[in-house]
C-alpha cells in the first residue's frame, strides 16, 4: 500500500552526518508536507560525529542528541547500510524522489603530492582517525606504531587531535570511546617524539585555542616550542582573540623543559615537506625551511631530515566523486551554485563547501539548501520511500532503521569497560545481525 501522501514532497538525503541532519531538520520545520529519507552507507548514523571527532572529546559528540530528535519526527526516516553507488544508483534515486541531496562529506585524504607518500607508514588522517575511531573501513589498517618518532603534518585541529590521541595514556583515555584495537597499539607503543609540522607560522595556524591548550596539560607528554619561532609580544595588540590565546599557549610551551616528561611533542613551524624517505617503509621526512612574506609562503632552500617511522598528513580531505555529478578537483567537492547541482539535485556540508568549518557551520548551510529545495521543487507523484522499499525488497538489502541502530548502540553501551561510554563495534555484519535480532 502506498504511504507517500498526496502533495507530499519526497526528499532523499544521502549521508547521515551533521549536514544531512541539519538539512532534514530544516526541511521538516515548515508547514509544507515533506517526507525525508536519510540514507547512509554505514549501519550507524552521525557521520564524523562518530568517526571523526576525537574519542576523548565526548561532550562534542553530544550534538548527536539533536539529530536523534530530528529522527523522532514521523516524516523523517534513517535508512542505514544502504550505499549510493553500491546498492542503488543516483539515477534510481532521482527517479524515486522529488529532490536528492548529496551530504556525503569528504571522506578521502587529500594527497601531499610529494615523493614517497605511498611508502608503508604514511597514513593520511582520514584513515588514521577512522582507525582509532572504529570506522569499519579502517578496522584492518593495523598501523605499525612500534616507532620512536612520528611526524604529523598540518597546523589544524585534526593534527592536534592525532598528536593528542597518540600522546595520552590509557588512564587519560579511560572515559573515551577509542577503538579497542587502537588502544592496544597506541598504549603499547614506544613513541617518544611527536612532531607537528606547519608550513607557515604560529599566527597562520588554524588550531583553536582550547584544543591547542590541551596539549600543554598531558600527563606523560611535554609540549615544546622554539621560542624563536614566536612573534614578539609588542605586536600582540593587532592580533585576533584566537591568535592571542594561541600565542599565550605557545609561549607557555616554549618555557617547558624537554626532559620534564617521557614523551615530547614538538610544535615546529615554517617547515614544508619535500619528500618522504625510506625504502619500503618510511624512515624520515625531508623538510624545507620556509618564510612567510606578504601572506605568501616560500621555501628558503635550507633543508633538514626529520627521522620518523610514521607520518600522518592532516592536510585536508576530498569528497568521493559520483558518476555524472560535476566535480571540482580544485576544491575537492561537487560543483554547485549555493548547494544546487542540477534541477532536483543538491549538495550540502563538506560535499558542498569542501572540508572547512565546524559542526555548527553545517547548520546554516543545511537550512539554506532546505529553503532552496522548498522554494524550487514542486511536488510530483514520484514513489518516494515506497519505491525505495520496493528496491530494498527486490535486492534483498539489509538496511538498518533508526530503532534498529538503537539496538546496536545499546549493545555498545552494555559492553563498555572501565568508564568508557561505549565499546564501538566495527564489523558491519555483526552490527546488521544485532540490528535484525
Ligand atoms: C578528524 C576530524 C575531527 C573533527 N572534530 C571536530 C570537532 O571536534 N568539532 C567540530 O565542530 N567539528 C569537527 N570536525 C568537523 C565536522 O566533523 C564536520 O564539519 C562535519 O562532520 C561535516 O559534516 P558532513 O555531514 O558534511 O559530513 P560527514 O560527517 O562526513 O557525513 C557524511 C556521511 O555520508 C555518508 N556517505 C558517504 N558516502 C556515501 C554513499 N555513497 N552512500 C551513502 N552514504 C554515504 C558517510 O558514511 C557519512 O556518514 C572534525 C572533522 C574531522 C575530520
JSON list of C-alpha atoms in Angstrom, two decimals, residues 103-312:
[
{"chain": "A", "resi": 103, "resn": "UNK", "atom": "CA", "xyz": [25.52, 15.07, 2.06]},
{"chain": "A", "resi": 104, "resn": "UNK", "atom": "CA", "xyz": [28.28, 12.52, 1.59]},
{"chain": "A", "resi": 105, "resn": "UNK", "atom": "CA", "xyz": [31.01, 14.52, 3.34]},
{"chain": "A", "resi": 106, "resn": "UNK", "atom": "CA", "xyz": [34.67, 14.45, 2.31]},
{"chain": "A", "resi": 107, "resn": "UNK", "atom": "CA", "xyz": [35.94, 11.07, 3.38]},
{"chain": "A", "resi": 108, "resn": "UNK", "atom": "CA", "xyz": [39.16, 10.79, 1.38]},
{"chain": "A", "resi": 109, "resn": "UNK", "atom": "CA", "xyz": [42.59, 12.20, 2.21]},
{"chain": "A", "resi": 110, "resn": "UNK", "atom": "CA", "xyz": [43.99, 14.98, 0.06]},
{"chain": "A", "resi": 111, "resn": "UNK", "atom": "CA", "xyz": [47.40, 13.78, -1.14]},
{"chain": "A", "resi": 112, "resn": "UNK", "atom": "CA", "xyz": [50.60, 15.61, -0.17]},
{"chain": "A", "resi": 113, "resn": "UNK", "atom": "CA", "xyz": [51.79, 15.36, -3.75]},
{"chain": "A", "resi": 114, "resn": "UNK", "atom": "CA", "xyz": [55.41, 14.59, -2.86]},
{"chain": "A", "resi": 115, "resn": "UNK", "atom": "CA", "xyz": [57.78, 11.71, -3.47]},
{"chain": "A", "resi": 116, "resn": "UNK", "atom": "CA", "xyz": [57.48, 8.80, -1.07]},
{"chain": "A", "resi": 117, "resn": "UNK", "atom": "CA", "xyz": [53.92, 9.31, 0.08]},
{"chain": "A", "resi": 118, "resn": "UNK", "atom": "CA", "xyz": [52.99, 5.75, -0.93]},
{"chain": "A", "resi": 119, "resn": "UNK", "atom": "CA", "xyz": [55.54, 4.22, 1.47]},
{"chain": "A", "resi": 120, "resn": "UNK", "atom": "CA", "xyz": [54.30, 1.98, 4.27]},
{"chain": "A", "resi": 121, "resn": "UNK", "atom": "CA", "xyz": [53.86, 4.07, 7.38]},
{"chain": "A", "resi": 122, "resn": "UNK", "atom": "CA", "xyz": [52.47, 7.15, 5.61]},
{"chain": "A", "resi": 123, "resn": "UNK", "atom": "CA", "xyz": [48.82, 7.23, 6.63]},
{"chain": "A", "resi": 124, "resn": "UNK", "atom": "CA", "xyz": [46.50, 10.14, 5.92]},
{"chain": "A", "resi": 125, "resn": "UNK", "atom": "CA", "xyz": [44.35, 11.42, 8.75]},
{"chain": "A", "resi": 126, "resn": "UNK", "atom": "CA", "xyz": [41.06, 10.18, 7.21]},
{"chain": "A", "resi": 127, "resn": "UNK", "atom": "CA", "xyz": [42.37, 6.63, 7.50]},
{"chain": "A", "resi": 128, "resn": "UNK", "atom": "CA", "xyz": [44.28, 7.09, 10.77]},
{"chain": "A", "resi": 129, "resn": "UNK", "atom": "CA", "xyz": [41.44, 8.88, 12.58]},
{"chain": "A", "resi": 130, "resn": "UNK", "atom": "CA", "xyz": [38.96, 6.38, 11.09]},
{"chain": "A", "resi": 131, "resn": "UNK", "atom": "CA", "xyz": [41.10, 3.57, 12.52]},
{"chain": "A", "resi": 132, "resn": "UNK", "atom": "CA", "xyz": [41.23, 4.88, 16.09]},
{"chain": "A", "resi": 133, "resn": "UNK", "atom": "CA", "xyz": [37.56, 5.85, 15.89]},
{"chain": "A", "resi": 134, "resn": "UNK", "atom": "CA", "xyz": [36.44, 2.34, 14.79]},
{"chain": "A", "resi": 135, "resn": "UNK", "atom": "CA", "xyz": [35.22, 3.27, 11.29]},
{"chain": "A", "resi": 136, "resn": "UNK", "atom": "CA", "xyz": [34.52, -0.12, 9.63]},
{"chain": "A", "resi": 137, "resn": "UNK", "atom": "CA", "xyz": [36.53, 0.89, 6.52]},
{"chain": "A", "resi": 138, "resn": "UNK", "atom": "CA", "xyz": [39.73, 1.20, 8.57]},
{"chain": "A", "resi": 139, "resn": "UNK", "atom": "CA", "xyz": [39.47, -1.52, 11.20]},
{"chain": "A", "resi": 140, "resn": "UNK", "atom": "CA", "xyz": [42.14, -3.56, 9.43]},
{"chain": "A", "resi": 141, "resn": "UNK", "atom": "CA", "xyz": [44.54, -0.65, 8.85]},
{"chain": "A", "resi": 142, "resn": "UNK", "atom": "CA", "xyz": [46.82, -2.00, 11.56]},
{"chain": "A", "resi": 143, "resn": "UNK", "atom": "CA", "xyz": [49.41, 0.82, 11.51]},
{"chain": "A", "resi": 144, "resn": "UNK", "atom": "CA", "xyz": [52.81, -0.17, 12.86]},
{"chain": "A", "resi": 145, "resn": "UNK", "atom": "CA", "xyz": [53.24, 2.02, 15.93]},
{"chain": "A", "resi": 146, "resn": "UNK", "atom": "CA", "xyz": [56.44, 0.29, 17.06]},
{"chain": "A", "resi": 147, "resn": "UNK", "atom": "CA", "xyz": [58.26, 3.51, 16.21]},
{"chain": "A", "resi": 148, "resn": "UNK", "atom": "CA", "xyz": [60.12, 6.12, 18.25]},
{"chain": "A", "resi": 149, "resn": "UNK", "atom": "CA", "xyz": [59.19, 9.21, 16.25]},
{"chain": "A", "resi": 150, "resn": "UNK", "atom": "CA", "xyz": [56.02, 10.36, 14.47]},
{"chain": "A", "resi": 151, "resn": "UNK", "atom": "CA", "xyz": [55.56, 13.32, 12.11]},
{"chain": "A", "resi": 152, "resn": "UNK", "atom": "CA", "xyz": [52.07, 14.82, 11.98]},
{"chain": "A", "resi": 153, "resn": "UNK", "atom": "CA", "xyz": [51.81, 17.21, 9.03]},
{"chain": "A", "resi": 154, "resn": "UNK", "atom": "CA", "xyz": [49.40, 20.15, 9.27]},
{"chain": "A", "resi": 155, "resn": "UNK", "atom": "CA", "xyz": [48.50, 23.02, 11.58]},
{"chain": "A", "resi": 156, "resn": "UNK", "atom": "CA", "xyz": [44.81, 22.47, 12.21]},
{"chain": "A", "resi": 157, "resn": "UNK", "atom": "CA", "xyz": [42.75, 20.77, 14.89]},
{"chain": "A", "resi": 158, "resn": "UNK", "atom": "CA", "xyz": [42.91, 17.38, 13.18]},
{"chain": "A", "resi": 159, "resn": "UNK", "atom": "CA", "xyz": [46.72, 17.40, 13.59]},
{"chain": "A", "resi": 160, "resn": "UNK", "atom": "CA", "xyz": [46.24, 18.35, 17.25]},
{"chain": "A", "resi": 161, "resn": "UNK", "atom": "CA", "xyz": [43.71, 15.50, 17.71]},
{"chain": "A", "resi": 162, "resn": "UNK", "atom": "CA", "xyz": [46.04, 12.92, 16.18]},
{"chain": "A", "resi": 163, "resn": "UNK", "atom": "CA", "xyz": [49.02, 14.06, 18.28]},
{"chain": "A", "resi": 164, "resn": "UNK", "atom": "CA", "xyz": [46.97, 14.15, 21.48]},
{"chain": "A", "resi": 165, "resn": "UNK", "atom": "CA", "xyz": [45.41, 10.71, 20.96]},
{"chain": "A", "resi": 166, "resn": "UNK", "atom": "CA", "xyz": [48.90, 9.28, 20.36]},
{"chain": "A", "resi": 167, "resn": "UNK", "atom": "CA", "xyz": [50.30, 11.06, 23.44]},
{"chain": "A", "resi": 168, "resn": "UNK", "atom": "CA", "xyz": [47.60, 10.37, 26.03]},
{"chain": "A", "resi": 169, "resn": "UNK", "atom": "CA", "xyz": [47.98, 7.50, 28.48]},
{"chain": "A", "resi": 170, "resn": "UNK", "atom": "CA", "xyz": [45.46, 4.67, 28.87]},
{"chain": "A", "resi": 171, "resn": "UNK", "atom": "CA", "xyz": [44.24, 6.34, 32.06]},
{"chain": "A", "resi": 172, "resn": "UNK", "atom": "CA", "xyz": [43.71, 9.66, 30.25]},
{"chain": "A", "resi": 173, "resn": "UNK", "atom": "CA", "xyz": [41.69, 7.83, 27.58]},
{"chain": "A", "resi": 174, "resn": "UNK", "atom": "CA", "xyz": [39.62, 5.78, 30.04]},
{"chain": "A", "resi": 175, "resn": "UNK", "atom": "CA", "xyz": [36.48, 7.88, 29.52]},
{"chain": "A", "resi": 176, "resn": "UNK", "atom": "CA", "xyz": [36.81, 7.87, 25.74]},
{"chain": "A", "resi": 177, "resn": "UNK", "atom": "CA", "xyz": [35.43, 5.57, 23.07]},
{"chain": "A", "resi": 178, "resn": "UNK", "atom": "CA", "xyz": [38.82, 4.91, 21.49]},
{"chain": "A", "resi": 179, "resn": "UNK", "atom": "CA", "xyz": [38.53, 1.70, 19.41]},
{"chain": "A", "resi": 180, "resn": "UNK", "atom": "CA", "xyz": [39.77, -1.30, 21.39]},
{"chain": "A", "resi": 181, "resn": "UNK", "atom": "CA", "xyz": [42.11, -2.40, 18.56]},
{"chain": "A", "resi": 182, "resn": "UNK", "atom": "CA", "xyz": [43.73, 1.08, 18.55]},
{"chain": "A", "resi": 183, "resn": "UNK", "atom": "CA", "xyz": [44.04, 1.32, 22.33]},
{"chain": "A", "resi": 184, "resn": "UNK", "atom": "CA", "xyz": [46.26, -1.79, 22.39]},
{"chain": "A", "resi": 185, "resn": "UNK", "atom": "CA", "xyz": [48.64, -0.45, 19.72]},
{"chain": "A", "resi": 186, "resn": "UNK", "atom": "CA", "xyz": [48.77, 3.14, 20.96]},
{"chain": "A", "resi": 187, "resn": "UNK", "atom": "CA", "xyz": [49.28, 2.42, 24.64]},
{"chain": "A", "resi": 188, "resn": "UNK", "atom": "CA", "xyz": [51.85, -0.31, 23.96]},
{"chain": "A", "resi": 189, "resn": "UNK", "atom": "CA", "xyz": [53.83, 1.86, 21.57]},
{"chain": "A", "resi": 190, "resn": "UNK", "atom": "CA", "xyz": [57.38, 3.10, 22.28]},
{"chain": "A", "resi": 191, "resn": "UNK", "atom": "CA", "xyz": [56.71, 6.54, 20.70]},
{"chain": "A", "resi": 192, "resn": "UNK", "atom": "CA", "xyz": [58.94, 9.16, 22.35]},
{"chain": "A", "resi": 193, "resn": "UNK", "atom": "CA", "xyz": [58.76, 12.12, 19.93]},
{"chain": "A", "resi": 194, "resn": "UNK", "atom": "CA", "xyz": [55.72, 13.50, 18.14]},
{"chain": "A", "resi": 195, "resn": "UNK", "atom": "CA", "xyz": [56.30, 16.40, 15.73]},
{"chain": "A", "resi": 196, "resn": "UNK", "atom": "CA", "xyz": [53.50, 18.67, 14.50]},
{"chain": "A", "resi": 197, "resn": "UNK", "atom": "CA", "xyz": [54.87, 20.32, 11.36]},
{"chain": "A", "resi": 198, "resn": "UNK", "atom": "CA", "xyz": [53.40, 23.52, 9.90]},
{"chain": "A", "resi": 199, "resn": "UNK", "atom": "CA", "xyz": [54.33, 25.22, 6.63]},
{"chain": "A", "resi": 200, "resn": "UNK", "atom": "CA", "xyz": [53.52, 28.64, 7.98]},
{"chain": "A", "resi": 201, "resn": "UNK", "atom": "CA", "xyz": [53.94, 30.36, 11.32]},
{"chain": "A", "resi": 202, "resn": "UNK", "atom": "CA", "xyz": [52.04, 30.34, 14.61]},
{"chain": "A", "resi": 203, "resn": "UNK", "atom": "CA", "xyz": [49.83, 33.26, 13.57]},
{"chain": "A", "resi": 204, "resn": "UNK", "atom": "CA", "xyz": [48.63, 31.44, 10.45]},
{"chain": "A", "resi": 205, "resn": "UNK", "atom": "CA", "xyz": [47.92, 28.14, 12.24]},
{"chain": "A", "resi": 206, "resn": "UNK", "atom": "CA", "xyz": [44.25, 27.20, 12.39]},
{"chain": "A", "resi": 207, "resn": "UNK", "atom": "CA", "xyz": [44.32, 25.46, 15.78]},
{"chain": "A", "resi": 208, "resn": "UNK", "atom": "CA", "xyz": [41.58, 26.61, 18.12]},
{"chain": "A", "resi": 209, "resn": "UNK", "atom": "CA", "xyz": [42.90, 27.85, 21.48]},
{"chain": "A", "resi": 210, "resn": "UNK", "atom": "CA", "xyz": [41.09, 25.23, 23.56]},
{"chain": "A", "resi": 211, "resn": "UNK", "atom": "CA", "xyz": [42.46, 22.33, 21.53]},
{"chain": "A", "resi": 212, "resn": "UNK", "atom": "CA", "xyz": [45.98, 23.81, 21.44]},
{"chain": "A", "resi": 213, "resn": "UNK", "atom": "CA", "xyz": [45.93, 24.49, 25.20]},
{"chain": "A", "resi": 214, "resn": "UNK", "atom": "CA", "xyz": [45.08, 20.83, 25.91]},
{"chain": "A", "resi": 215, "resn": "UNK", "atom": "CA", "xyz": [48.49, 19.85, 24.51]},
{"chain": "A", "resi": 216, "resn": "UNK", "atom": "CA", "xyz": [50.12, 21.57, 27.47]},
{"chain": "A", "resi": 217, "resn": "UNK", "atom": "CA", "xyz": [48.17, 19.53, 30.02]},
{"chain": "A", "resi": 218, "resn": "UNK", "atom": "CA", "xyz": [49.11, 15.97, 29.13]},
{"chain": "A", "resi": 219, "resn": "UNK", "atom": "CA", "xyz": [50.14, 13.57, 31.86]},
{"chain": "A", "resi": 220, "resn": "UNK", "atom": "CA", "xyz": [53.05, 11.84, 30.14]},
{"chain": "A", "resi": 221, "resn": "UNK", "atom": "CA", "xyz": [53.93, 14.24, 27.36]},
{"chain": "A", "resi": 222, "resn": "UNK", "atom": "CA", "xyz": [55.52, 17.68, 27.35]},
{"chain": "A", "resi": 223, "resn": "UNK", "atom": "CA", "xyz": [54.70, 20.18, 24.58]},
{"chain": "A", "resi": 224, "resn": "UNK", "atom": "CA", "xyz": [57.74, 22.06, 23.24]},
{"chain": "A", "resi": 225, "resn": "UNK", "atom": "CA", "xyz": [58.05, 25.13, 21.04]},
{"chain": "A", "resi": 226, "resn": "UNK", "atom": "CA", "xyz": [61.15, 27.01, 19.97]},
{"chain": "A", "resi": 227, "resn": "UNK", "atom": "CA", "xyz": [60.54, 30.48, 21.40]},
{"chain": "A", "resi": 228, "resn": "UNK", "atom": "CA", "xyz": [62.49, 32.00, 18.47]},
{"chain": "A", "resi": 229, "resn": "UNK", "atom": "CA", "xyz": [59.63, 30.96, 16.15]},
{"chain": "A", "resi": 230, "resn": "UNK", "atom": "CA", "xyz": [57.11, 33.04, 18.12]},
{"chain": "A", "resi": 231, "resn": "UNK", "atom": "CA", "xyz": [56.45, 36.71, 17.31]},
{"chain": "A", "resi": 232, "resn": "UNK", "atom": "CA", "xyz": [57.46, 39.46, 19.67]},
{"chain": "A", "resi": 233, "resn": "UNK", "atom": "CA", "xyz": [54.70, 40.40, 22.19]},
{"chain": "A", "resi": 234, "resn": "UNK", "atom": "CA", "xyz": [54.95, 44.06, 21.09]},
{"chain": "A", "resi": 235, "resn": "UNK", "atom": "CA", "xyz": [52.74, 43.21, 18.08]},
{"chain": "A", "resi": 236, "resn": "UNK", "atom": "CA", "xyz": [50.02, 41.43, 20.08]},
{"chain": "A", "resi": 237, "resn": "UNK", "atom": "CA", "xyz": [47.61, 44.38, 20.07]},
{"chain": "A", "resi": 238, "resn": "UNK", "atom": "CA", "xyz": [46.89, 43.88, 16.35]},
{"chain": "A", "resi": 239, "resn": "UNK", "atom": "CA", "xyz": [46.03, 40.18, 16.68]},
{"chain": "A", "resi": 240, "resn": "UNK", "atom": "CA", "xyz": [42.65, 38.46, 16.83]},
{"chain": "A", "resi": 241, "resn": "UNK", "atom": "CA", "xyz": [41.44, 36.99, 20.11]},
{"chain": "A", "resi": 242, "resn": "UNK", "atom": "CA", "xyz": [42.17, 33.44, 18.91]},
{"chain": "A", "resi": 243, "resn": "UNK", "atom": "CA", "xyz": [45.68, 34.39, 17.79]},
{"chain": "A", "resi": 244, "resn": "UNK", "atom": "CA", "xyz": [46.40, 35.98, 21.17]},
{"chain": "A", "resi": 245, "resn": "UNK", "atom": "CA", "xyz": [45.18, 32.88, 23.03]},
{"chain": "A", "resi": 246, "resn": "UNK", "atom": "CA", "xyz": [47.16, 30.56, 20.77]},
{"chain": "A", "resi": 247, "resn": "UNK", "atom": "CA", "xyz": [50.30, 32.63, 21.28]},
{"chain": "A", "resi": 248, "resn": "UNK", "atom": "CA", "xyz": [49.81, 32.58, 25.05]},
{"chain": "A", "resi": 249, "resn": "UNK", "atom": "CA", "xyz": [49.62, 28.76, 24.92]},
{"chain": "A", "resi": 250, "resn": "UNK", "atom": "CA", "xyz": [52.67, 28.52, 22.66]},
{"chain": "A", "resi": 251, "resn": "UNK", "atom": "CA", "xyz": [54.68, 30.93, 24.83]},
{"chain": "A", "resi": 252, "resn": "UNK", "atom": "CA", "xyz": [53.90, 28.77, 27.87]},
{"chain": "A", "resi": 253, "resn": "UNK", "atom": "CA", "xyz": [55.10, 25.70, 25.93]},
{"chain": "A", "resi": 254, "resn": "UNK", "atom": "CA", "xyz": [58.31, 27.48, 24.99]},
{"chain": "A", "resi": 255, "resn": "UNK", "atom": "CA", "xyz": [59.20, 27.57, 28.71]},
{"chain": "A", "resi": 256, "resn": "UNK", "atom": "CA", "xyz": [58.83, 23.80, 29.13]},
{"chain": "A", "resi": 257, "resn": "UNK", "atom": "CA", "xyz": [61.82, 21.59, 29.66]},
{"chain": "A", "resi": 258, "resn": "UNK", "atom": "CA", "xyz": [62.36, 18.74, 27.17]},
{"chain": "A", "resi": 259, "resn": "UNK", "atom": "CA", "xyz": [63.09, 16.21, 29.92]},
{"chain": "A", "resi": 260, "resn": "UNK", "atom": "CA", "xyz": [60.03, 17.09, 32.02]},
{"chain": "A", "resi": 261, "resn": "UNK", "atom": "CA", "xyz": [58.06, 14.04, 30.82]},
{"chain": "A", "resi": 262, "resn": "UNK", "atom": "CA", "xyz": [58.88, 10.81, 28.97]},
{"chain": "A", "resi": 263, "resn": "UNK", "atom": "CA", "xyz": [57.20, 11.81, 25.67]},
{"chain": "A", "resi": 264, "resn": "UNK", "atom": "CA", "xyz": [57.93, 15.05, 23.80]},
{"chain": "A", "resi": 265, "resn": "UNK", "atom": "CA", "xyz": [55.50, 16.84, 21.49]},
{"chain": "A", "resi": 266, "resn": "UNK", "atom": "CA", "xyz": [57.34, 19.33, 19.26]},
{"chain": "A", "resi": 267, "resn": "UNK", "atom": "CA", "xyz": [55.33, 22.08, 17.55]},
{"chain": "A", "resi": 268, "resn": "UNK", "atom": "CA", "xyz": [57.51, 23.13, 14.62]},
{"chain": "A", "resi": 269, "resn": "UNK", "atom": "CA", "xyz": [56.63, 25.98, 12.28]},
{"chain": "A", "resi": 270, "resn": "UNK", "atom": "CA", "xyz": [57.98, 27.27, 8.95]},
{"chain": "A", "resi": 271, "resn": "UNK", "atom": "CA", "xyz": [58.79, 23.81, 7.55]},
{"chain": "A", "resi": 272, "resn": "UNK", "atom": "CA", "xyz": [57.32, 22.21, 4.45]},
{"chain": "A", "resi": 273, "resn": "UNK", "atom": "CA", "xyz": [57.58, 18.54, 3.46]},
{"chain": "A", "resi": 274, "resn": "UNK", "atom": "CA", "xyz": [59.68, 17.97, 0.34]},
{"chain": "A", "resi": 275, "resn": "UNK", "atom": "CA", "xyz": [59.93, 14.15, 0.25]},
{"chain": "A", "resi": 276, "resn": "UNK", "atom": "CA", "xyz": [59.15, 11.17, 2.40]},
{"chain": "A", "resi": 277, "resn": "UNK", "atom": "CA", "xyz": [62.18, 8.98, 2.79]},
{"chain": "A", "resi": 278, "resn": "UNK", "atom": "CA", "xyz": [62.50, 5.23, 3.09]},
{"chain": "A", "resi": 279, "resn": "UNK", "atom": "CA", "xyz": [62.89, 2.03, 1.14]},
{"chain": "A", "resi": 280, "resn": "UNK", "atom": "CA", "xyz": [59.64, 0.13, 1.63]},
{"chain": "A", "resi": 281, "resn": "UNK", "atom": "CA", "xyz": [58.74, 1.75, 4.93]},
{"chain": "A", "resi": 282, "resn": "UNK", "atom": "CA", "xyz": [59.07, 5.38, 5.89]},
{"chain": "A", "resi": 283, "resn": "UNK", "atom": "CA", "xyz": [62.14, 6.27, 7.94]},
{"chain": "A", "resi": 284, "resn": "UNK", "atom": "CA", "xyz": [62.08, 10.04, 7.73]},
{"chain": "A", "resi": 285, "resn": "UNK", "atom": "CA", "xyz": [60.88, 13.15, 6.01]},
{"chain": "A", "resi": 286, "resn": "UNK", "atom": "CA", "xyz": [62.86, 15.84, 4.21]},
{"chain": "A", "resi": 287, "resn": "UNK", "atom": "CA", "xyz": [61.66, 19.31, 5.17]},
{"chain": "A", "resi": 288, "resn": "UNK", "atom": "CA", "xyz": [62.48, 22.70, 3.76]},
{"chain": "A", "resi": 289, "resn": "UNK", "atom": "CA", "xyz": [62.50, 25.81, 5.91]},
{"chain": "A", "resi": 290, "resn": "UNK", "atom": "CA", "xyz": [60.05, 28.48, 4.76]},
{"chain": "A", "resi": 291, "resn": "UNK", "atom": "CA", "xyz": [59.35, 32.14, 5.34]},
{"chain": "A", "resi": 292, "resn": "UNK", "atom": "CA", "xyz": [56.00, 33.92, 5.08]},
{"chain": "A", "resi": 293, "resn": "UNK", "atom": "CA", "xyz": [56.07, 37.29, 3.37]},
{"chain": "A", "resi": 294, "resn": "UNK", "atom": "CA", "xyz": [53.02, 39.30, 2.35]},
{"chain": "A", "resi": 295, "resn": "UNK", "atom": "CA", "xyz": [50.85, 36.27, 3.12]},
{"chain": "A", "resi": 296, "resn": "UNK", "atom": "CA", "xyz": [52.90, 34.08, 0.74]},
{"chain": "A", "resi": 297, "resn": "UNK", "atom": "CA", "xyz": [54.82, 31.07, 1.96]},
{"chain": "A", "resi": 298, "resn": "UNK", "atom": "CA", "xyz": [58.06, 30.30, 0.13]},
{"chain": "A", "resi": 299, "resn": "UNK", "atom": "CA", "xyz": [60.94, 27.91, 0.60]},
{"chain": "A", "resi": 300, "resn": "UNK", "atom": "CA", "xyz": [64.35, 29.19, 1.68]},
{"chain": "A", "resi": 301, "resn": "UNK", "atom": "CA", "xyz": [66.30, 26.31, 0.13]},
{"chain": "A", "resi": 302, "resn": "UNK", "atom": "CA", "xyz": [67.53, 25.17, 3.56]},
{"chain": "A", "resi": 303, "resn": "UNK", "atom": "CA", "xyz": [66.55, 21.56, 4.18]},
{"chain": "A", "resi": 304, "resn": "UNK", "atom": "CA", "xyz": [66.72, 19.10, 7.04]},
{"chain": "A", "resi": 305, "resn": "UNK", "atom": "CA", "xyz": [65.77, 15.47, 7.60]},
{"chain": "A", "resi": 306, "resn": "UNK", "atom": "CA", "xyz": [63.43, 14.53, 10.42]},
{"chain": "A", "resi": 307, "resn": "UNK", "atom": "CA", "xyz": [63.59, 10.84, 11.38]},
{"chain": "A", "resi": 308, "resn": "UNK", "atom": "CA", "xyz": [60.06, 9.37, 11.61]},
{"chain": "A", "resi": 309, "resn": "UNK", "atom": "CA", "xyz": [58.67, 5.83, 11.49]},
{"chain": "A", "resi": 310, "resn": "UNK", "atom": "CA", "xyz": [55.10, 7.07, 10.98]},
{"chain": "A", "resi": 311, "resn": "UNK", "atom": "CA", "xyz": [53.93, 10.10, 9.00]},
{"chain": "A", "resi": 312, "resn": "UNK", "atom": "CA", "xyz": [50.32, 11.27, 9.34]}
]
